[in-house]
PDB file of N, CA and C in Angstrom:
ATOM      1  N   TYR A 255    -123.281 -88.675  11.702  1.00 92.00           N
ATOM      2  CA  TYR A 255    -123.678 -90.162  11.012  1.00 92.00           C
ATOM      3  C   TYR A 255    -124.609 -89.538   9.658  1.00 92.00           C
ATOM      4  N   GLU A 256    -124.504 -90.257   8.662  1.00 94.00           N
ATOM      5  CA  GLU A 256    -125.515 -89.953   7.620  1.00 94.00           C
ATOM      6  C   GLU A 256    -125.587 -91.066   7.012  1.00 94.00           C
ATOM      7  N   LEU A 257    -126.610 -91.782   6.611  1.00 93.00           N
ATOM      8  CA  LEU A 257    -126.961 -92.878   5.977  1.00 93.00           C
ATOM      9  C   LEU A 257    -127.869 -92.497   4.729  1.00 93.00           C
ATOM     10  N   THR A 258    -127.158 -93.187   3.604  1.00 94.00           N
ATOM     11  CA  THR A 258    -127.700 -93.031   2.240  1.00 94.00           C
ATOM     12  C   THR A 258    -128.159 -94.532   1.666  1.00 94.00           C
ATOM     13  N   THR A 259    -128.553 -94.617   0.722  1.00 95.00           N
ATOM     14  CA  THR A 259    -129.161 -95.728   0.081  1.00 95.00           C
ATOM     15  C   THR A 259    -127.958 -96.855  -0.181  1.00 95.00           C
ATOM     16  N   GLU A 260    -126.837 -96.211  -0.295  1.00 95.00           N
ATOM     17  CA  GLU A 260    -125.525 -97.064  -0.677  1.00 95.00           C
ATOM     18  C   GLU A 260    -124.126 -96.906   0.466  1.00 95.00           C
ATOM     19  N   ARG A 261    -124.614 -96.044   1.435  1.00 96.00           N
ATOM     20  CA  ARG A 261    -123.309 -95.954   2.327  1.00 96.00           C
ATOM     21  C   ARG A 261    -123.697 -95.264   3.416  1.00 96.00           C
ATOM     22  N   LEU A 262    -122.927 -95.286   4.744  1.00 96.00           N
ATOM     23  CA  LEU A 262    -122.957 -94.876   6.012  1.00 96.00           C
ATOM     24  C   LEU A 262    -121.982 -93.809   5.841  1.00 96.00           C
ATOM     25  N   ARG A 263    -121.603 -92.501   6.406  1.00 96.00           N
ATOM     26  CA  ARG A 263    -120.924 -91.665   6.198  1.00 96.00           C
ATOM     27  C   ARG A 263    -120.845 -91.216   7.561  1.00 96.00           C
ATOM     28  N   ILE A 264    -119.520 -91.200   8.210  1.00 95.00           N
ATOM     29  CA  ILE A 264    -119.249 -90.816   9.451  1.00 95.00           C
ATOM     30  C   ILE A 264    -118.289 -89.734   9.510  1.00 95.00           C
ATOM     31  N   THR A 265    -118.903 -88.725  10.287  1.00 95.00           N
ATOM     32  CA  THR A 265    -117.921 -87.447  10.256  1.00 95.00           C
ATOM     33  C   THR A 265    -117.440 -86.927  11.604  1.00 95.00           C
ATOM     34  N   THR A 266    -116.077 -86.894  11.881  1.00 94.00           N
ATOM     35  CA  THR A 266    -115.925 -86.628  13.343  1.00 94.00           C
ATOM     36  C   THR A 266    -114.981 -85.477  13.016  1.00 94.00           C
ATOM     37  N   GLY A 267    -115.021 -84.638  14.515  1.00 95.00           N
ATOM     38  CA  GLY A 267    -114.024 -83.598  14.396  1.00 95.00           C
ATOM     39  C   GLY A 267    -114.594 -82.296  14.521  1.00 95.00           C
ATOM     40  N   ILE A 268    -114.437 -81.129  14.994  1.00 93.00           N
ATOM     41  CA  ILE A 268    -115.045 -80.006  14.961  1.00 93.00           C
ATOM     42  C   ILE A 268    -114.013 -78.913  13.912  1.00 93.00           C
ATOM     43  N   PHE A 269    -112.990 -78.627  14.140  1.00 96.00           N
ATOM     44  CA  PHE A 269    -111.842 -78.137  13.668  1.00 96.00           C
ATOM     45  C   PHE A 269    -111.415 -78.773  12.332  1.00 96.00           C
ATOM     46  N   ASN A 270    -110.909 -79.947  12.524  1.00 96.00           N
ATOM     47  CA  ASN A 270    -110.375 -80.867  11.521  1.00 96.00           C
ATOM     48  C   ASN A 270    -111.096 -82.012  11.415  1.00 96.00           C
ATOM     49  N   GLN A 271    -111.904 -81.735  10.233  1.00 95.00           N
ATOM     50  CA  GLN A 271    -112.868 -83.170   9.919  1.00 95.00           C
ATOM     51  C   GLN A 271    -112.116 -84.515   9.725  1.00 95.00           C
ATOM     52  N   HIS A 272    -112.769 -85.438   9.938  1.00 95.00           N
ATOM     53  CA  HIS A 272    -112.295 -87.003   9.225  1.00 95.00           C
ATOM     54  C   HIS A 272    -113.545 -87.505   8.932  1.00 95.00           C
ATOM     55  N   ILE A 273    -113.475 -87.472   7.701  1.00 95.00           N
ATOM     56  CA  ILE A 273    -114.921 -88.469   6.831  1.00 95.00           C
ATOM     57  C   ILE A 273    -114.430 -89.776   6.484  1.00 95.00           C
ATOM     58  N   ASP A 274    -115.164 -90.861   7.151  1.00 95.00           N
ATOM     59  CA  ASP A 274    -115.154 -92.156   6.556  1.00 95.00           C
ATOM     60  C   ASP A 274    -116.347 -92.458   6.186  1.00 95.00           C
ATOM     61  N   GLU A 275    -116.457 -93.455   5.297  1.00 95.00           N
ATOM     62  CA  GLU A 275    -117.451 -94.124   4.462  1.00 95.00           C
ATOM     63  C   GLU A 275    -117.331 -95.579   4.411  1.00 95.00           C
ATOM     64  N   VAL A 276    -118.698 -96.223   4.583  1.00 96.00           N
ATOM     65  CA  VAL A 276    -118.732 -97.499   4.738  1.00 96.00           C
ATOM     66  C   VAL A 276    -119.592 -98.114   3.793  1.00 96.00           C
ATOM     67  N   GLU A 277    -119.283 -98.684   2.866  1.00 96.00           N
ATOM     68  CA  GLU A 277    -120.263 -99.166   1.593  1.00 96.00           C
ATOM     69  C   GLU A 277    -121.687-100.199   2.350  1.00 96.00           C
ATOM     70  N   LEU A 278    -122.719-100.049   2.182  1.00 96.00           N
ATOM     71  CA  LEU A 278    -123.447-100.628   3.027  1.00 96.00           C
ATOM     72  C   LEU A 278    -123.460-102.373   2.600  1.00 96.00           C
ATOM     73  N   TYR A 279    -123.018-102.576   1.240  1.00 96.00           N
ATOM     74  CA  TYR A 279    -122.597-104.008   1.162  1.00 96.00           C
ATOM     75  C   TYR A 279    -121.888-104.804   1.700  1.00 96.00           C
ATOM     76  N   ARG A 280    -121.105-103.995   2.732  1.00 96.00           N
ATOM     77  CA  ARG A 280    -119.707-104.608   3.790  1.00 96.00           C
ATOM     78  C   ARG A 280    -120.405-104.762   4.942  1.00 96.00           C
ATOM     79  N   VAL A 281    -121.602-104.452   5.392  1.00 96.00           N
ATOM     80  CA  VAL A 281    -122.221-104.438   6.528  1.00 96.00           C
ATOM     81  C   VAL A 281    -122.326-106.153   6.652  1.00 96.00           C
ATOM     82  N   LYS A 282    -121.867-106.722   7.594  1.00 97.00           N
ATOM     83  CA  LYS A 282    -122.139-108.117   8.253  1.00 97.00           C
ATOM     84  C   LYS A 282    -123.125-108.323   9.028  1.00 97.00           C
ATOM     85  N   ASP A 283    -123.189-107.735  10.115  1.00 97.00           N
ATOM     86  CA  ASP A 283    -123.848-108.038  11.456  1.00 97.00           C
ATOM     87  C   ASP A 283    -124.482-106.525  12.015  1.00 97.00           C
ATOM     88  N   ILE A 284    -125.427-106.634  12.700  1.00 95.00           N
ATOM     89  CA  ILE A 284    -125.896-105.568  13.518  1.00 95.00           C
ATOM     90  C   ILE A 284    -126.484-105.785  14.675  1.00 95.00           C
ATOM     91  N   LEU A 285    -125.825-105.185  15.789  1.00 96.00           N
ATOM     92  CA  LEU A 285    -126.612-105.801  16.912  1.00 96.00           C
ATOM     93  C   LEU A 285    -126.910-104.454  17.554  1.00 96.00           C
ATOM     94  N   VAL A 286    -128.013-104.273  18.530  1.00 95.00           N
ATOM     95  CA  VAL A 286    -128.781-103.153  19.218  1.00 95.00           C
ATOM     96  C   VAL A 286    -128.617-103.557  20.709  1.00 95.00           C
ATOM     97  N   VAL A 287    -127.988-102.851  21.472  1.00 95.00           N
ATOM     98  CA  VAL A 287    -127.548-102.949  23.042  1.00 95.00           C
ATOM     99  C   VAL A 287    -128.371-101.762  23.720  1.00 95.00           C
ATOM    100  N   ARG A 288    -129.414-102.158  24.543  1.00 93.00           N
ATOM    101  CA  ARG A 288    -130.089-101.286  25.340  1.00 93.00           C
ATOM    102  C   ARG A 288    -130.035-101.743  26.693  1.00 93.00           C
ATOM    103  N   ARG A 289    -129.526-101.321  27.405  1.00 93.00           N
ATOM    104  CA  ARG A 289    -129.347-101.235  29.076  1.00 93.00           C
ATOM    105  C   ARG A 289    -130.419-100.955  29.555  1.00 93.00           C
ATOM    106  N   TRP A 290    -130.949-101.147  30.909  1.00 94.00           N
ATOM    107  CA  TRP A 290    -132.005-101.020  31.404  1.00 94.00           C
ATOM    108  C   TRP A 290    -132.068 -99.507  31.489  1.00 94.00           C
ATOM    109  N   TRP A 291    -131.089 -98.691  31.675  1.00 94.00           N
ATOM    110  CA  TRP A 291    -131.544 -97.248  32.053  1.00 94.00           C
ATOM    111  C   TRP A 291    -131.654 -96.538  30.657  1.00 94.00           C
ATOM    112  N   MET A 292    -131.311 -97.115  29.635  1.00 93.00           N
ATOM    113  CA  MET A 292    -131.210 -96.625  28.266  1.00 93.00           C
ATOM    114  C   MET A 292    -132.566 -96.774  27.767  1.00 93.00           C
ATOM    115  N   ARG A 293    -133.352 -98.081  27.972  1.00 91.00           N
ATOM    116  CA  ARG A 293    -134.708 -98.279  27.714  1.00 91.00           C
ATOM    117  C   ARG A 293    -135.581 -97.309  28.594  1.00 91.00           C
ATOM    118  N   LEU A 294    -135.195 -96.946  29.685  1.00 93.00           N
ATOM    119  CA  LEU A 294    -136.203 -95.824  30.574  1.00 93.00           C
ATOM    120  C   LEU A 294    -136.360 -94.655  29.526  1.00 93.00           C
ATOM    121  N   ILE A 295    -135.290 -94.327  28.791  1.00 93.00           N
ATOM    122  CA  ILE A 295    -135.287 -93.083  28.002  1.00 93.00           C
ATOM    123  C   ILE A 295    -135.424 -93.306  26.837  1.00 93.00           C
ATOM    124  N   GLY A 296    -135.655 -94.327  26.104  1.00 92.00           N
ATOM    125  CA  GLY A 296    -135.709 -94.734  24.970  1.00 92.00           C
ATOM    126  C   GLY A 296    -134.639 -94.782  24.067  1.00 92.00           C
ATOM    127  N   LEU A 297    -133.483 -94.940  24.279  1.00 94.00           N
ATOM    128  CA  LEU A 297    -132.212 -95.005  23.755  1.00 94.00           C
ATOM    129  C   LEU A 297    -131.635 -96.380  23.626  1.00 94.00           C
ATOM    130  N   GLY A 298    -130.627 -96.579  22.497  1.00 95.00           N
ATOM    131  CA  GLY A 298    -129.914 -97.430  22.510  1.00 95.00           C
ATOM    132  C   GLY A 298    -128.428 -97.572  21.632  1.00 95.00           C
ATOM    133  N   THR A 299    -127.734 -98.180  21.601  1.00 95.00           N
ATOM    134  CA  THR A 299    -126.461 -98.349  21.075  1.00 95.00           C
ATOM    135  C   THR A 299    -126.625 -99.321  20.019  1.00 95.00           C
ATOM    136  N   ILE A 300    -126.259 -98.869  18.811  1.00 95.00           N
ATOM    137  CA  ILE A 300    -125.944 -99.863  17.409  1.00 95.00           C
ATOM    138  C   ILE A 300    -124.637-100.069  17.234  1.00 95.00           C
ATOM    139  N   HIS A 301    -124.446-101.427  17.031  1.00 97.00           N
ATOM    140  CA  HIS A 301    -123.014-102.132  16.869  1.00 97.00           C
ATOM    141  C   HIS A 301    -123.181-102.680  15.916  1.00 97.00           C
ATOM    142  N   ILE A 302    -122.224-102.059  14.623  1.00 96.00           N
ATOM    143  CA  ILE A 302    -122.181-102.678  13.113  1.00 96.00           C
ATOM    144  C   ILE A 302    -120.867-103.394  13.011  1.00 96.00           C
ATOM    145  N   GLU A 303    -120.955-104.687  12.454  1.00 97.00           N
ATOM    146  CA  GLU A 303    -119.762-105.233  12.126  1.00 97.00           C
ATOM    147  C   GLU A 303    -119.656-105.188  10.788  1.00 97.00           C
ATOM    148  N   THR A 304    -118.435-104.713  10.025  1.00 96.00           N
ATOM    149  CA  THR A 304    -118.395-104.768   8.597  1.00 96.00           C
ATOM    150  C   THR A 304    -116.977-105.490   8.114  1.00 96.00           C
ATOM    151  N   SER A 305    -116.949-105.760   6.844  1.00 96.00           N
ATOM    152  CA  SER A 305    -115.848-106.449   6.203  1.00 96.00           C
ATOM    153  C   SER A 305    -114.756-105.109   5.714  1.00 96.00           C
ATOM    154  N   ASP A 306    -115.118-104.092   5.924  1.00 93.00           N
ATOM    155  CA  ASP A 306    -114.181-102.987   5.703  1.00 93.00           C
ATOM    156  C   ASP A 306    -112.920-103.031   6.486  1.00 93.00           C
ATOM    157  N   ARG A 307    -111.475-102.839   5.902  1.00 92.00           N
ATOM    158  CA  ARG A 307    -110.528-103.029   6.541  1.00 92.00           C
ATOM    159  C   ARG A 307    -110.098-101.949   7.403  1.00 92.00           C
ATOM    160  N   THR A 308    -110.506-100.690   6.819  1.00 90.00           N
ATOM    161  CA  THR A 308    -110.128 -99.624   7.690  1.00 90.00           C
ATOM    162  C   THR A 308    -111.175 -99.467   8.931  1.00 90.00           C
ATOM    163  N   LEU A 309    -112.378 -99.812   8.974  1.00 91.00           N
ATOM    164  CA  LEU A 309    -113.479 -99.506   9.711  1.00 91.00           C
ATOM    165  C   LEU A 309    -114.107-101.016  10.308  1.00 91.00           C
ATOM    166  N   PRO A 310    -113.572-101.915  10.920  1.00 95.00           N
ATOM    167  CA  PRO A 310    -114.035-103.162  11.038  1.00 95.00           C
ATOM    168  C   PRO A 310    -115.603-103.470  11.890  1.00 95.00           C
ATOM    169  N   SER A 311    -115.484-102.375  12.722  1.00 95.00           N
ATOM    170  CA  SER A 311    -116.730-102.238  13.768  1.00 95.00           C
ATOM    171  C   SER A 311    -117.045-100.715  13.796  1.00 95.00           C
ATOM    172  N   ILE A 312    -118.284-100.424  14.316  1.00 95.00           N
ATOM    173  CA  ILE A 312    -118.917 -99.183  14.393  1.00 95.00           C
ATOM    174  C   ILE A 312    -119.453 -99.113  15.398  1.00 95.00           C
ATOM    175  N   ASP A 313    -119.472 -98.316  16.284  1.00 95.00           N
ATOM    176  CA  ASP A 313    -120.345 -98.115  17.448  1.00 95.00           C
ATOM    177  C   ASP A 313    -121.372 -96.749  17.214  1.00 95.00           C
ATOM    178  N   ILE A 314    -122.483 -96.676  17.301  1.00 94.00           N
ATOM    179  CA  ILE A 314    -123.625 -95.375  17.264  1.00 94.00           C
ATOM    180  C   ILE A 314    -123.908 -95.490  18.397  1.00 94.00           C
ATOM    181  N   HIS A 315    -123.613 -94.637  19.222  1.00 93.00           N
ATOM    182  CA  HIS A 315    -124.141 -94.384  20.825  1.00 93.00           C
ATOM    183  C   HIS A 315    -125.397 -93.579  20.773  1.00 93.00           C
ATOM    184  N   ALA A 316    -126.496 -93.724  21.722  1.00 92.00           N
ATOM    185  CA  ALA A 316    -127.428 -92.634  22.488  1.00 92.00           C
ATOM    186  C   ALA A 316    -128.223 -92.702  20.945  1.00 92.00           C
ATOM    187  N   VAL A 317    -128.913 -93.760  20.220  1.00 92.00           N
ATOM    188  CA  VAL A 317    -129.590 -93.638  19.144  1.00 92.00           C
ATOM    189  C   VAL A 317    -131.383 -93.732  19.853  1.00 92.00           C
ATOM    190  N   SER A 318    -132.101 -92.645  19.333  1.00 92.00           N
ATOM    191  CA  SER A 318    -133.571 -92.896  19.916  1.00 92.00           C
ATOM    192  C   SER A 318    -133.941 -93.771  18.862  1.00 92.00           C
ATOM    193  N   ASP A 319    -135.282 -94.554  19.738  1.00 85.00           N
ATOM    194  CA  ASP A 319    -135.724 -95.719  19.073  1.00 85.00           C
ATOM    195  C   ASP A 319    -134.715 -96.516  18.211  1.00 85.00           C
ATOM    196  N   ALA A 320    -133.857 -97.166  18.784  1.00 85.00           N
ATOM    197  CA  ALA A 320    -132.885 -97.767  18.027  1.00 85.00           C
ATOM    198  C   ALA A 320    -133.249 -99.446  17.323  1.00 85.00           C
ATOM    199  N   ILE A 321    -134.422 -99.652  18.115  1.00 81.00           N
ATOM    200  CA  ILE A 321    -134.753-101.020  17.330  1.00 81.00           C
ATOM    201  C   ILE A 321    -135.836-100.974  16.452  1.00 81.00           C
ATOM    202  N   GLU A 322    -136.527 -99.761  16.201  1.00 72.00           N
ATOM    203  CA  GLU A 322    -137.614 -99.736  15.022  1.00 72.00           C
ATOM    204  C   GLU A 322    -137.240 -99.295  13.793  1.00 72.00           C
TER     205      GLU A 322
END
C-alpha cells in the first residue's frame, strides 16, 4: 500500500504485479475494526468504501495504530 496526497495505490503479487489506484476524492467512508486480540497487540483493520467501479471496497489488514 502506498498513500499519496491524491491517491491510494495497492500493489499485489510477487512475480506478476497488479497495481490498482483509487483517487482519494472517491473515498466515501472509512471503518476501523479492532477485535479484542488486535487491541492487545496494537493492530486494526481499515475498511474503505469507495465510489470506484473497479474497487468498491478495500480492506487493509493488520495496520499498526489504525485509529491514530
